[in-house]
mmCIF file of C-alpha atoms in Angstrom:
data_model
loop_
_atom_site.group_PDB
_atom_site.id
_atom_site.type_symbol
_atom_site.label_atom_id
_atom_site.label_comp_id
_atom_site.label_asym_id
_atom_site.label_seq_id
_atom_site.Cartn_x
_atom_site.Cartn_y
_atom_site.Cartn_z
ATOM 1 C CA MET G 1 -57.164 22.885 6.125
ATOM 2 C CA ASN G 2 -55.353 26.141 6.988
ATOM 3 C CA ILE G 3 -51.643 26.695 6.515
ATOM 4 C CA LYS G 4 -50.740 26.448 10.224
ATOM 5 C CA ILE G 5 -52.400 23.053 10.553
ATOM 6 C CA ARG G 6 -50.657 21.743 7.421
ATOM 7 C CA ILE G 7 -47.288 22.981 8.697
ATOM 8 C CA PHE G 8 -47.950 21.312 12.078
ATOM 9 C CA PHE G 9 -48.696 17.934 10.494
ATOM 10 C CA ARG G 10 -45.647 18.176 8.246
ATOM 11 C CA LEU G 11 -43.423 18.866 11.258
ATOM 12 C CA LEU G 12 -45.062 15.994 13.151
ATOM 13 C CA ALA G 13 -44.461 13.650 10.216
ATOM 14 C CA ALA G 14 -40.833 14.744 10.064
ATOM 15 C CA MET G 15 -40.376 14.071 13.796
ATOM 16 C CA VAL G 16 -41.956 10.618 13.444
ATOM 17 C CA ALA G 17 -39.596 9.869 10.575
ATOM 18 C CA ILE G 18 -36.585 10.927 12.661
ATOM 19 C CA LEU G 19 -37.636 8.830 15.653
ATOM 20 C CA TRP G 20 -38.448 5.875 13.393
ATOM 21 C CA ASN G 21 -34.916 5.923 11.977
ATOM 22 C CA VAL G 22 -33.035 6.700 15.193
ATOM 23 C CA THR G 23 -32.259 3.060 16.032
ATOM 24 C CA PRO G 24 -30.003 2.223 13.052
ATOM 25 C CA VAL G 25 -28.165 5.542 13.430
ATOM 26 C CA PHE G 26 -27.666 5.110 17.189
ATOM 27 C CA ALA G 27 -26.873 1.406 16.970
ATOM 28 C CA GLN G 28 -23.509 1.956 15.271
ATOM 29 C CA GLY G 29 -21.877 2.426 18.680
ATOM 30 C CA MET G 30 -24.390 0.446 20.672
ATOM 31 C CA PRO G 31 -24.454 -3.220 21.616
ATOM 32 C CA LYS G 32 -25.605 -4.928 18.440
ATOM 33 C CA TYR G 33 -28.257 -6.863 20.306
ATOM 34 C CA LEU G 34 -30.201 -3.700 21.372
ATOM 35 C CA LYS G 35 -32.750 -1.553 19.553
ATOM 36 C CA LEU G 36 -34.369 1.599 20.856
ATOM 37 C CA VAL G 37 -37.960 1.027 21.919
ATOM 38 C CA HIS G 38 -38.767 4.166 23.878
ATOM 39 C CA ALA G 39 -37.343 7.518 24.998
ATOM 40 C CA ASN G 40 -38.842 10.874 25.915
ATOM 41 C CA SER G 41 -36.562 12.878 23.634
ATOM 42 C CA MET G 42 -33.396 12.864 21.569
ATOM 43 C CA ARG G 43 -30.767 15.515 20.923
ATOM 44 C CA PHE G 44 -27.755 15.778 18.600
ATOM 45 C CA ASP G 45 -24.822 17.831 19.971
ATOM 46 C CA GLU G 46 -21.214 18.574 19.182
ATOM 47 C CA ASP G 47 -18.488 18.884 21.785
ATOM 48 C CA GLY G 48 -15.637 20.405 19.809
ATOM 49 C CA THR G 49 -15.084 17.931 16.989
ATOM 50 C CA ALA G 50 -16.934 15.099 18.784
ATOM 51 C CA LYS G 51 -20.431 14.265 17.588
ATOM 52 C CA ILE G 52 -22.785 13.302 20.385
ATOM 53 C CA THR G 53 -26.238 11.767 20.337
ATOM 54 C CA LYS G 54 -28.303 11.938 23.523
ATOM 55 C CA ILE G 55 -31.361 9.785 24.218
ATOM 56 C CA ILE G 56 -33.170 11.272 27.209
ATOM 57 C CA GLY G 57 -35.812 10.121 29.694
ATOM 58 C CA ASN G 58 -37.275 6.628 30.276
ATOM 59 C CA VAL G 59 -34.819 5.127 27.806
ATOM 60 C CA TYR G 60 -35.633 1.541 26.891
ATOM 61 C CA PHE G 61 -33.767 -0.764 24.528
ATOM 62 C CA LYS G 62 -34.765 -4.330 23.754
ATOM 63 C CA LYS G 63 -34.072 -7.236 21.449
ATOM 64 C CA GLY G 64 -35.270 -10.739 22.229
ATOM 65 C CA LYS G 65 -34.610 -11.488 25.914
ATOM 66 C CA LYS G 66 -32.101 -8.646 26.215
ATOM 67 C CA GLU G 67 -33.273 -5.375 27.761
ATOM 68 C CA LEU G 68 -31.635 -2.157 28.891
ATOM 69 C CA ARG G 69 -33.253 0.712 30.765
ATOM 70 C CA CYS G 70 -31.758 3.997 31.977
ATOM 71 C CA ASP G 71 -32.497 7.709 32.379
ATOM 72 C CA LEU G 72 -29.973 8.895 29.801
ATOM 73 C CA ALA G 73 -27.972 7.324 26.971
ATOM 74 C CA ILE G 74 -25.098 9.229 25.335
ATOM 75 C CA TYR G 75 -23.433 7.978 22.163
ATOM 76 C CA TYR G 76 -19.991 9.363 21.163
ATOM 77 C CA GLN G 77 -20.001 8.547 17.465
ATOM 78 C CA ASP G 78 -16.297 9.046 16.722
ATOM 79 C CA SER G 79 -15.044 6.873 19.612
ATOM 80 C CA GLU G 80 -17.940 4.409 19.497
ATOM 81 C CA ILE G 81 -18.469 4.764 23.231
ATOM 82 C CA THR G 82 -21.949 4.739 24.711
ATOM 83 C CA VAL G 83 -22.643 5.989 28.222
ATOM 84 C CA PHE G 84 -25.770 4.925 30.096
ATOM 85 C CA GLU G 85 -26.600 6.975 33.187
ATOM 86 C CA GLY G 86 -29.200 6.946 35.938
ATOM 87 C CA ASN G 87 -30.778 3.732 37.235
ATOM 88 C CA VAL G 88 -29.092 1.567 34.621
ATOM 89 C CA GLN G 89 -30.642 -1.905 34.370
ATOM 90 C CA PHE G 90 -29.467 -4.549 31.932
ATOM 91 C CA GLN G 91 -30.824 -8.082 31.668
ATOM 92 C CA ASP G 92 -30.418 -10.993 29.316
ATOM 93 C CA SER G 93 -30.967 -14.731 29.682
ATOM 94 C CA SER G 94 -27.713 -15.311 31.628
ATOM 95 C CA ARG G 95 -26.683 -11.995 33.183
ATOM 96 C CA SER G 96 -28.073 -8.888 34.885
ATOM 97 C CA LEU G 97 -26.281 -5.636 35.658
ATOM 98 C CA TYR G 98 -27.456 -2.687 37.778
ATOM 99 C CA ALA G 99 -25.479 0.518 38.329
ATOM 100 C CA ASP G 100 -25.636 4.305 38.437
ATOM 101 C CA ARG G 101 -23.605 4.452 35.223
ATOM 102 C CA VAL G 102 -22.316 2.047 32.580
ATOM 103 C CA ASP G 103 -19.745 2.962 29.902
ATOM 104 C CA TYR G 104 -19.984 0.618 26.920
ATOM 105 C CA TYR G 105 -17.017 0.163 24.561
ATOM 106 C CA SER G 106 -17.613 -1.645 21.289
ATOM 107 C CA GLN G 107 -13.959 -2.410 20.338
ATOM 108 C CA PRO G 108 -12.945 -4.457 22.238
ATOM 109 C CA GLU G 109 -16.343 -5.042 23.754
ATOM 110 C CA LYS G 110 -16.436 -4.232 27.469
ATOM 111 C CA GLU G 111 -18.645 -2.578 30.075
ATOM 112 C CA ILE G 112 -17.459 -0.360 32.925
ATOM 113 C CA ALA G 113 -20.119 0.014 35.612
ATOM 114 C CA LYS G 114 -19.832 2.609 38.385
ATOM 115 C CA GLY G 115 -21.808 3.431 41.492
ATOM 116 C CA ARG G 116 -23.838 0.872 43.481
ATOM 117 C CA VAL G 117 -22.912 -1.893 41.062
ATOM 118 C CA HIS G 118 -24.781 -5.177 41.313
ATOM 119 C CA MET G 119 -24.110 -7.981 38.822
ATOM 120 C CA ILE G 120 -25.949 -11.305 38.704
ATOM 121 C CA LEU G 121 -24.517 -14.107 36.592
ATOM 122 C CA ASP G 122 -25.269 -17.802 36.784
ATOM 123 C CA GLN G 123 -25.840 -18.519 40.513
ATOM 124 C CA LYS G 124 -23.490 -15.782 41.659
ATOM 125 C CA GLU G 125 -23.807 -12.108 42.606
ATOM 126 C CA ILE G 126 -21.207 -9.351 42.776
ATOM 127 C CA TYR G 127 -21.576 -6.009 44.581
ATOM 128 C CA ALA G 128 -18.965 -3.294 44.073
ATOM 129 C CA GLY G 129 -18.320 0.417 43.705
ATOM 130 C CA LYS G 130 -16.864 -0.196 40.235
ATOM 131 C CA LEU G 131 -16.907 -3.194 37.910
ATOM 132 C CA THR G 132 -15.341 -3.851 34.502
ATOM 133 C CA TYR G 133 -16.720 -6.704 32.422
ATOM 134 C CA ASP G 134 -14.769 -8.081 29.448
ATOM 135 C CA VAL G 135 -17.616 -9.366 27.282
ATOM 136 C CA GLU G 136 -15.491 -11.473 24.925
ATOM 137 C CA HIS G 137 -13.546 -13.309 27.653
ATOM 138 C CA GLU G 138 -16.347 -13.157 30.253
ATOM 139 C CA PHE G 139 -13.945 -11.775 32.831
ATOM 140 C CA VAL G 140 -14.883 -9.496 35.758
ATOM 141 C CA TYR G 141 -12.665 -7.001 37.568
ATOM 142 C CA ALA G 142 -14.498 -5.509 40.565
ATOM 143 C CA GLU G 143 -13.130 -2.963 42.995
ATOM 144 C CA LYS G 144 -14.141 -0.800 45.961
ATOM 145 C CA ASN G 145 -15.582 -2.840 48.812
ATOM 146 C CA VAL G 146 -16.417 -5.920 46.739
ATOM 147 C CA ARG G 147 -18.789 -8.694 47.856
ATOM 148 C CA PHE G 148 -19.012 -11.918 45.868
ATOM 149 C CA LYS G 149 -21.719 -14.499 46.592
ATOM 150 C CA ASP G 150 -21.791 -18.069 45.276
ATOM 151 C CA PHE G 151 -25.221 -19.387 46.216
ATOM 152 C CA LYS G 152 -24.633 -22.870 44.820
ATOM 153 C CA ASN G 153 -21.607 -23.555 47.040
ATOM 154 C CA HIS G 154 -22.693 -21.341 49.958
ATOM 155 C CA VAL G 155 -19.545 -19.209 49.708
ATOM 156 C CA ARG G 156 -19.028 -15.488 50.319
ATOM 157 C CA LEU G 157 -15.843 -13.734 49.145
ATOM 158 C CA TYR G 158 -14.904 -10.191 50.192
ATOM 159 C CA GLY G 159 -12.044 -7.867 49.259
ATOM 160 C CA GLY G 160 -10.922 -4.417 48.186
ATOM 161 C CA ASN G 161 -10.811 -5.849 44.672
ATOM 162 C CA ILE G 162 -11.878 -9.193 43.204
ATOM 163 C CA THR G 163 -11.376 -10.654 39.744
ATOM 164 C CA TYR G 164 -13.647 -13.407 38.488
ATOM 165 C CA ASP G 165 -13.192 -15.677 35.475
ATOM 166 C CA ARG G 166 -16.711 -16.744 34.537
ATOM 167 C CA ASN G 167 -15.579 -19.641 32.320
ATOM 168 C CA GLU G 168 -13.226 -21.149 34.908
ATOM 169 C CA GLU G 169 -15.331 -20.021 37.899
ATOM 170 C CA ILE G 170 -12.217 -18.733 39.653
ATOM 171 C CA GLY G 171 -12.307 -15.701 41.933
ATOM 172 C CA HIS G 172 -9.200 -13.891 43.192
ATOM 173 C CA ALA G 173 -9.576 -11.496 46.135
ATOM 174 C CA GLN G 174 -6.976 -9.012 47.370
ATOM 175 C CA VAL G 175 -6.810 -6.039 49.776
ATOM 176 C CA LYS G 176 -8.028 -7.425 53.106
ATOM 177 C CA PRO G 177 -9.703 -10.450 51.514
ATOM 178 C CA LYS G 178 -11.981 -12.813 53.420
ATOM 179 C CA LEU G 179 -13.776 -16.024 52.496
ATOM 180 C CA VAL G 180 -16.784 -17.296 54.445
ATOM 181 C CA LYS G 181 -18.192 -20.799 53.965
ATOM 182 C CA LEU G 182 -21.781 -21.228 55.142
ATOM 183 C CA ASP G 183 -23.603 -24.424 55.963
ATOM 184 C CA SER G 184 -26.930 -25.357 54.347
ATOM 185 C CA LEU G 185 -28.812 -23.336 56.991
ATOM 186 C CA GLY G 186 -26.770 -20.182 56.383
ATOM 187 C CA ASN G 187 -24.640 -20.461 59.527
ATOM 188 C CA VAL G 188 -20.921 -19.665 59.307
ATOM 189 C CA ASP G 189 -18.869 -22.855 58.991
ATOM 190 C CA VAL G 190 -15.362 -21.663 58.044
ATOM 191 C CA THR G 191 -13.842 -18.169 57.812
ATOM 192 C CA ILE G 192 -10.516 -17.526 56.061
ATOM 193 C CA THR G 193 -8.540 -14.272 56.028
ATOM 194 C CA ALA G 194 -5.177 -13.675 54.342
ATOM 195 C CA ARG G 195 -3.398 -11.195 52.111
ATOM 196 C CA ASP G 196 -4.221 -13.219 49.008
ATOM 197 C CA LEU G 197 -7.246 -15.493 48.467
ATOM 198 C CA ARG G 198 -8.270 -17.609 45.473
ATOM 199 C CA TYR G 199 -11.572 -19.434 45.169
ATOM 200 C CA ASN G 200 -12.396 -22.170 42.646
ATOM 201 C CA GLY G 201 -16.158 -22.552 42.255
ATOM 202 C CA LYS G 202 -15.968 -25.623 40.010
ATOM 203 C CA GLU G 203 -13.892 -27.586 42.524
ATOM 204 C CA ASN G 204 -15.320 -25.788 45.556
ATOM 205 C CA GLN G 205 -11.818 -25.131 46.874
ATOM 206 C CA ALA G 206 -9.968 -22.131 48.269
ATOM 207 C CA ALA G 207 -6.268 -21.272 48.487
ATOM 208 C CA ALA G 208 -4.856 -18.608 50.808
ATOM 209 C CA LYS G 209 -1.365 -17.286 51.346
ATOM 210 C CA ASP G 210 0.506 -14.822 53.527
ATOM 211 C CA SER G 211 -0.688 -14.202 57.114
ATOM 212 C CA VAL G 212 -3.449 -16.798 56.920
ATOM 213 C CA VAL G 213 -5.971 -17.067 59.755
ATOM 214 C CA ILE G 214 -8.746 -19.681 59.607
ATOM 215 C CA ARG G 215 -11.578 -19.950 62.106
ATOM 216 C CA GLN G 216 -13.640 -23.119 62.324
ATOM 217 C CA ASP G 217 -15.999 -23.443 65.265
ATOM 218 C CA ASP G 218 -13.758 -22.788 68.318
ATOM 219 C CA ALA G 219 -10.511 -23.668 66.503
ATOM 220 C CA VAL G 220 -8.184 -20.980 65.110
ATOM 221 C CA LEU G 221 -5.530 -21.894 62.532
ATOM 222 C CA TYR G 222 -2.459 -19.794 61.704
ATOM 223 C CA SER G 223 -0.105 -20.329 58.743
ATOM 224 C CA GLN G 224 1.520 -18.772 55.699
ATOM 225 C CA THR G 225 -0.344 -20.944 53.176
ATOM 226 C CA ALA G 226 -3.614 -22.853 53.354
ATOM 227 C CA ASN G 227 -5.879 -24.942 51.145
ATOM 228 C CA TYR G 228 -9.535 -25.623 51.870
ATOM 229 C CA PHE G 229 -11.233 -28.605 50.191
ATOM 230 C CA ASP G 230 -14.955 -28.404 50.870
ATOM 231 C CA ALA G 231 -15.875 -31.683 49.126
ATOM 232 C CA GLU G 232 -13.361 -33.531 51.323
ATOM 233 C CA ASN G 233 -14.159 -31.531 54.481
ATOM 234 C CA ARG G 234 -10.428 -30.965 54.790
ATOM 235 C CA ILE G 235 -8.169 -28.003 55.579
ATOM 236 C CA GLU G 236 -4.416 -28.125 54.919
ATOM 237 C CA ILE G 237 -2.010 -25.524 56.332
ATOM 238 C CA THR G 238 1.756 -25.113 55.878
ATOM 239 C CA GLY G 239 4.371 -22.450 56.572
ATOM 240 C CA LYS G 240 4.840 -22.406 60.363
ATOM 241 C CA PRO G 241 1.325 -23.746 60.924
ATOM 242 C CA LYS G 242 -0.302 -23.958 64.322
ATOM 243 C CA VAL G 243 -3.767 -24.708 65.648
ATOM 244 C CA VAL G 244 -5.305 -23.279 68.801
ATOM 245 C CA GLN G 245 -8.487 -24.845 70.145
ATOM 246 C CA GLY G 246 -9.422 -23.925 73.663
ATOM 247 C CA SER G 247 -6.504 -25.042 75.830
ATOM 248 C CA GLU G 248 -4.941 -27.156 73.068
ATOM 249 C CA ARG G 249 -1.958 -25.983 71.012
ATOM 250 C CA MET G 250 -0.724 -27.915 67.958
ATOM 251 C CA SER G 251 2.229 -27.262 65.658
ATOM 252 C CA ALA G 252 4.095 -29.115 62.888
ATOM 253 C CA GLU G 253 5.586 -28.597 59.443
ATOM 254 C CA LYS G 254 2.221 -29.474 57.892
ATOM 255 C CA ILE G 255 -1.207 -29.801 59.529
ATOM 256 C CA GLU G 256 -4.390 -31.305 58.101
ATOM 257 C CA LEU G 257 -7.791 -30.947 59.732
ATOM 258 C CA PHE G 258 -10.753 -33.167 58.889
ATOM 259 C CA LEU G 259 -14.275 -31.941 59.609
ATOM 260 C CA GLN G 260 -17.580 -33.715 60.046
ATOM 261 C CA ASP G 261 -20.902 -31.899 60.487
ATOM 262 C CA ASN G 262 -19.013 -28.623 60.955
ATOM 263 C CA LYS G 263 -17.013 -30.116 63.821
ATOM 264 C CA LEU G 264 -13.334 -30.968 64.039
ATOM 265 C CA GLU G 265 -13.098 -34.772 63.853
ATOM 266 C CA ARG G 266 -9.443 -35.541 63.128
ATOM 267 C CA VAL G 267 -6.088 -33.755 62.986
ATOM 268 C CA HIS G 268 -2.904 -34.897 61.247
ATOM 269 C CA LEU G 269 0.393 -33.312 62.302
ATOM 270 C CA ASN G 270 3.337 -34.131 60.033
ATOM 271 C CA GLY G 271 6.975 -33.196 60.634
ATOM 272 C CA ASN G 272 8.311 -32.006 64.023
ATOM 273 C CA SER G 273 4.859 -32.459 65.473
ATOM 274 C CA ARG G 274 3.918 -31.206 68.883
ATOM 275 C CA MET G 275 0.707 -30.966 70.900
ATOM 276 C CA ILE G 276 0.373 -29.112 74.200
ATOM 277 C CA SER G 277 -2.680 -29.226 76.439
ATOM 278 C CA ASN G 278 -2.700 -26.490 79.075
ATOM 279 C CA PHE G 279 -4.846 -26.672 82.180
ATOM 280 C CA LEU G 280 -5.182 -25.368 85.714
ATOM 281 C CA ILE G 281 -4.857 -27.785 88.612
ATOM 282 C CA GLU G 282 -4.496 -26.991 92.314
ATOM 283 C CA ASN G 283 -4.435 -23.278 91.369
ATOM 284 C CA GLN G 284 -1.329 -23.824 89.248
ATOM 285 C CA LYS G 285 -0.783 -23.912 85.493
ATOM 286 C CA ALA G 286 0.250 -27.244 84.040
ATOM 287 C CA SER G 287 0.719 -28.798 80.602
ATOM 288 C CA ASP G 288 0.539 -32.237 79.030
ATOM 289 C CA ILE G 289 2.837 -32.555 76.023
ATOM 290 C CA VAL G 290 2.977 -35.032 73.138
ATOM 291 C CA SER G 291 5.613 -34.871 70.396
ATOM 292 C CA GLY G 292 6.937 -36.917 67.497
ATOM 293 C CA LYS G 293 7.561 -36.713 63.774
ATOM 294 C CA GLU G 294 3.933 -37.569 62.998
ATOM 295 C CA ILE G 295 0.788 -37.381 65.128
ATOM 296 C CA TRP G 296 -2.801 -38.409 64.423
ATOM 297 C CA ILE G 297 -5.451 -36.978 66.757
ATOM 298 C CA ASP G 298 -9.039 -38.274 66.881
ATOM 299 C CA ILE G 299 -11.759 -36.148 68.444
ATOM 300 C CA LYS G 300 -15.316 -37.079 69.366
ATOM 301 C CA ASN G 301 -17.961 -34.753 70.799
ATOM 302 C CA ASP G 302 -15.324 -32.035 71.211
ATOM 303 C CA SER G 303 -13.194 -34.299 73.420
ATOM 304 C CA LEU G 304 -9.933 -36.122 72.761
ATOM 305 C CA ARG G 305 -10.462 -39.808 72.023
ATOM 306 C CA ASP G 306 -7.121 -41.054 70.758
ATOM 307 C CA ILE G 307 -3.632 -39.731 69.974
ATOM 308 C CA HIS G 308 -1.339 -41.865 67.809
ATOM 309 C CA VAL G 309 2.320 -40.805 67.618
ATOM 310 C CA PHE G 310 4.900 -42.145 65.165
ATOM 311 C CA ASP G 311 8.720 -41.916 65.114
ATOM 312 C CA GLN G 312 10.520 -40.439 68.136
ATOM 313 C CA ALA G 313 7.293 -40.483 70.091
ATOM 314 C CA SER G 314 7.344 -38.771 73.449
ATOM 315 C CA SER G 315 4.667 -37.799 75.956
ATOM 316 C CA THR G 316 4.555 -36.103 79.309
ATOM 317 C CA TYR G 317 1.199 -36.214 81.062
ATOM 318 C CA HIS G 318 -0.155 -35.669 84.545
ATOM 319 C CA VAL G 319 -1.810 -38.402 86.563
ATOM 320 C CA ILE G 320 -4.775 -36.756 88.293
ATOM 321 C CA GLU G 321 -7.208 -38.225 90.786
ATOM 322 C CA ASP G 322 -9.874 -36.320 92.720
ATOM 323 C CA ASN G 323 -8.606 -33.072 91.173
ATOM 324 C CA GLN G 324 -5.165 -33.612 92.646
ATOM 325 C CA VAL G 325 -1.914 -34.334 90.832
ATOM 326 C CA GLN G 326 -0.612 -37.763 91.812
ATOM 327 C CA GLY G 327 2.446 -37.572 89.595
ATOM 328 C CA VAL G 328 3.806 -37.046 86.077
ATOM 329 C CA ASN G 329 4.507 -39.794 83.541
ATOM 330 C CA ARG G 330 7.072 -39.397 80.793
ATOM 331 C CA VAL G 331 7.158 -42.055 78.090
ATOM 332 C CA MET G 332 9.326 -42.392 74.964
ATOM 333 C CA GLY G 333 9.378 -44.920 72.100
ATOM 334 C CA ASP G 334 9.102 -45.483 68.359
ATOM 335 C CA GLU G 335 5.319 -45.491 68.368
ATOM 336 C CA MET G 336 2.781 -44.493 70.972
ATOM 337 C CA GLU G 337 -0.984 -44.536 71.355
ATOM 338 C CA ILE G 338 -2.742 -42.568 74.104
ATOM 339 C CA ILE G 339 -6.361 -43.481 74.817
ATOM 340 C CA PHE G 340 -8.618 -40.949 76.539
ATOM 341 C CA GLU G 341 -11.826 -41.365 78.501
ATOM 342 C CA SER G 342 -13.892 -38.405 79.725
ATOM 343 C CA GLY G 343 -11.049 -36.105 78.815
ATOM 344 C CA LYS G 344 -8.487 -38.011 80.893
ATOM 345 C CA VAL G 345 -5.722 -40.426 79.888
ATOM 346 C CA ARG G 346 -6.996 -43.974 80.298
ATOM 347 C CA PHE G 347 -3.873 -45.844 79.220
ATOM 348 C CA VAL G 348 -0.794 -45.525 77.024
ATOM 349 C CA LYS G 349 0.511 -48.107 74.559
ATOM 350 C CA VAL G 350 4.159 -47.922 73.532
ATOM 351 C CA ARG G 351 5.685 -49.934 70.706
ATOM 352 C CA SER G 352 9.402 -49.815 70.139
ATOM 353 C CA LYS G 353 12.480 -51.795 69.239
ATOM 354 C CA PRO G 354 13.944 -53.673 72.199
ATOM 355 C CA GLY G 355 15.813 -51.391 74.533
ATOM 356 C CA LEU G 356 14.568 -48.126 72.945
ATOM 357 C CA SER G 357 11.376 -47.710 74.936
ATOM 358 C CA GLN G 358 11.751 -45.558 78.055
ATOM 359 C CA GLY G 359 9.419 -44.542 80.827
ATOM 360 C CA ASN G 360 9.742 -42.355 83.885
ATOM 361 C CA TYR G 361 7.224 -41.600 86.624
ATOM 362 C CA SER G 362 7.678 -38.613 88.892
ATOM 363 C CA PRO G 363 5.464 -38.414 91.975
ATOM 364 C CA ALA G 364 3.487 -35.320 92.929
ATOM 365 C CA GLY G 365 5.648 -32.263 93.475
ATOM 366 C CA SER G 366 7.937 -32.810 90.484
ATOM 367 C CA SER G 367 5.561 -31.666 87.771
ATOM 368 C CA VAL G 368 7.407 -28.479 86.972
ATOM 369 C CA GLU G 369 10.814 -30.178 86.796
ATOM 370 C CA ALA G 370 9.457 -32.873 84.440
ATOM 371 C CA ILE G 371 7.964 -30.332 82.113
ATOM 372 C CA ASN G 372 11.055 -28.132 82.079
ATOM 373 C CA GLY G 373 13.179 -31.178 81.390
ATOM 374 C CA LEU G 374 11.153 -31.957 78.279
ATOM 375 C CA ASN G 375 11.349 -28.397 76.979
#
């Protein structure tokens, strides 16, 4: 064998030895669960006093069910920071992470992913421009146009930034946050916007505050605070709450809405309660008004079925026949029940202490005066 061939084989053996031993050297600043399986090349550099190891091209680390692939891995030995760049893909048995770049810090252990970030954990997915994952506490901080998907509960959470506690399953969205609840077929059931939104995946509940707007079917809810209980099919709003549904307007100190099959089935108004139904009759605007300290409203097939008023109950409603106003009834008492049929008042029951019940009927032509008198 000539000298050149012997030198070549010695150099080849030396290179094999270097590559064989690269994993323990590189692993000092790497996740302990990864070992280098493949790379096209490796280079040792110095940037001032910093010692840098670069693993280049088709980089592949693996240990057990944990895998990491990227185009380039850079290890800063003095700071124990490892940077993975280019098509970064990480998977283990419970979590996957995809990004353009991931900075890994060993002490304390955390990952900072940047660029087209997509994280999958449990039955949830997070998309963001940047994401920081605290490995020890299993806590996520995502920012830049964040989308959070909970497939188990059919919930979507959006915001400029979202934090997520994996152990508690609590998400907190800020900067134009929005929560969307889907039904089992993927259709939008409830949409909530506010300045601050919290979502509890374990309880399947949401809490919103400050400039809250909730849309459910054709109903729109406005308030300063709101709580959504999916398991109970119930929405609770406080802080100058009001509900608008078609021509109906409802207000109180506290309002609860009960849903059934994605439809509004019952409404509870509590404290200074008021319900106004606006309509057009004989080319003029008119309103039926019900008020009291507490009101229960039952709805069936999108139509009023029953209104039950408690404490200082009062109602003003139009008597209409053949699309013409016959007169206006005003009734007051301790307790009142208004029964509807085909969207019209069928009869009114008033219960009150002797002498406290009052009623007044104004014939056609006095509608406006009756309404103004109530207001």
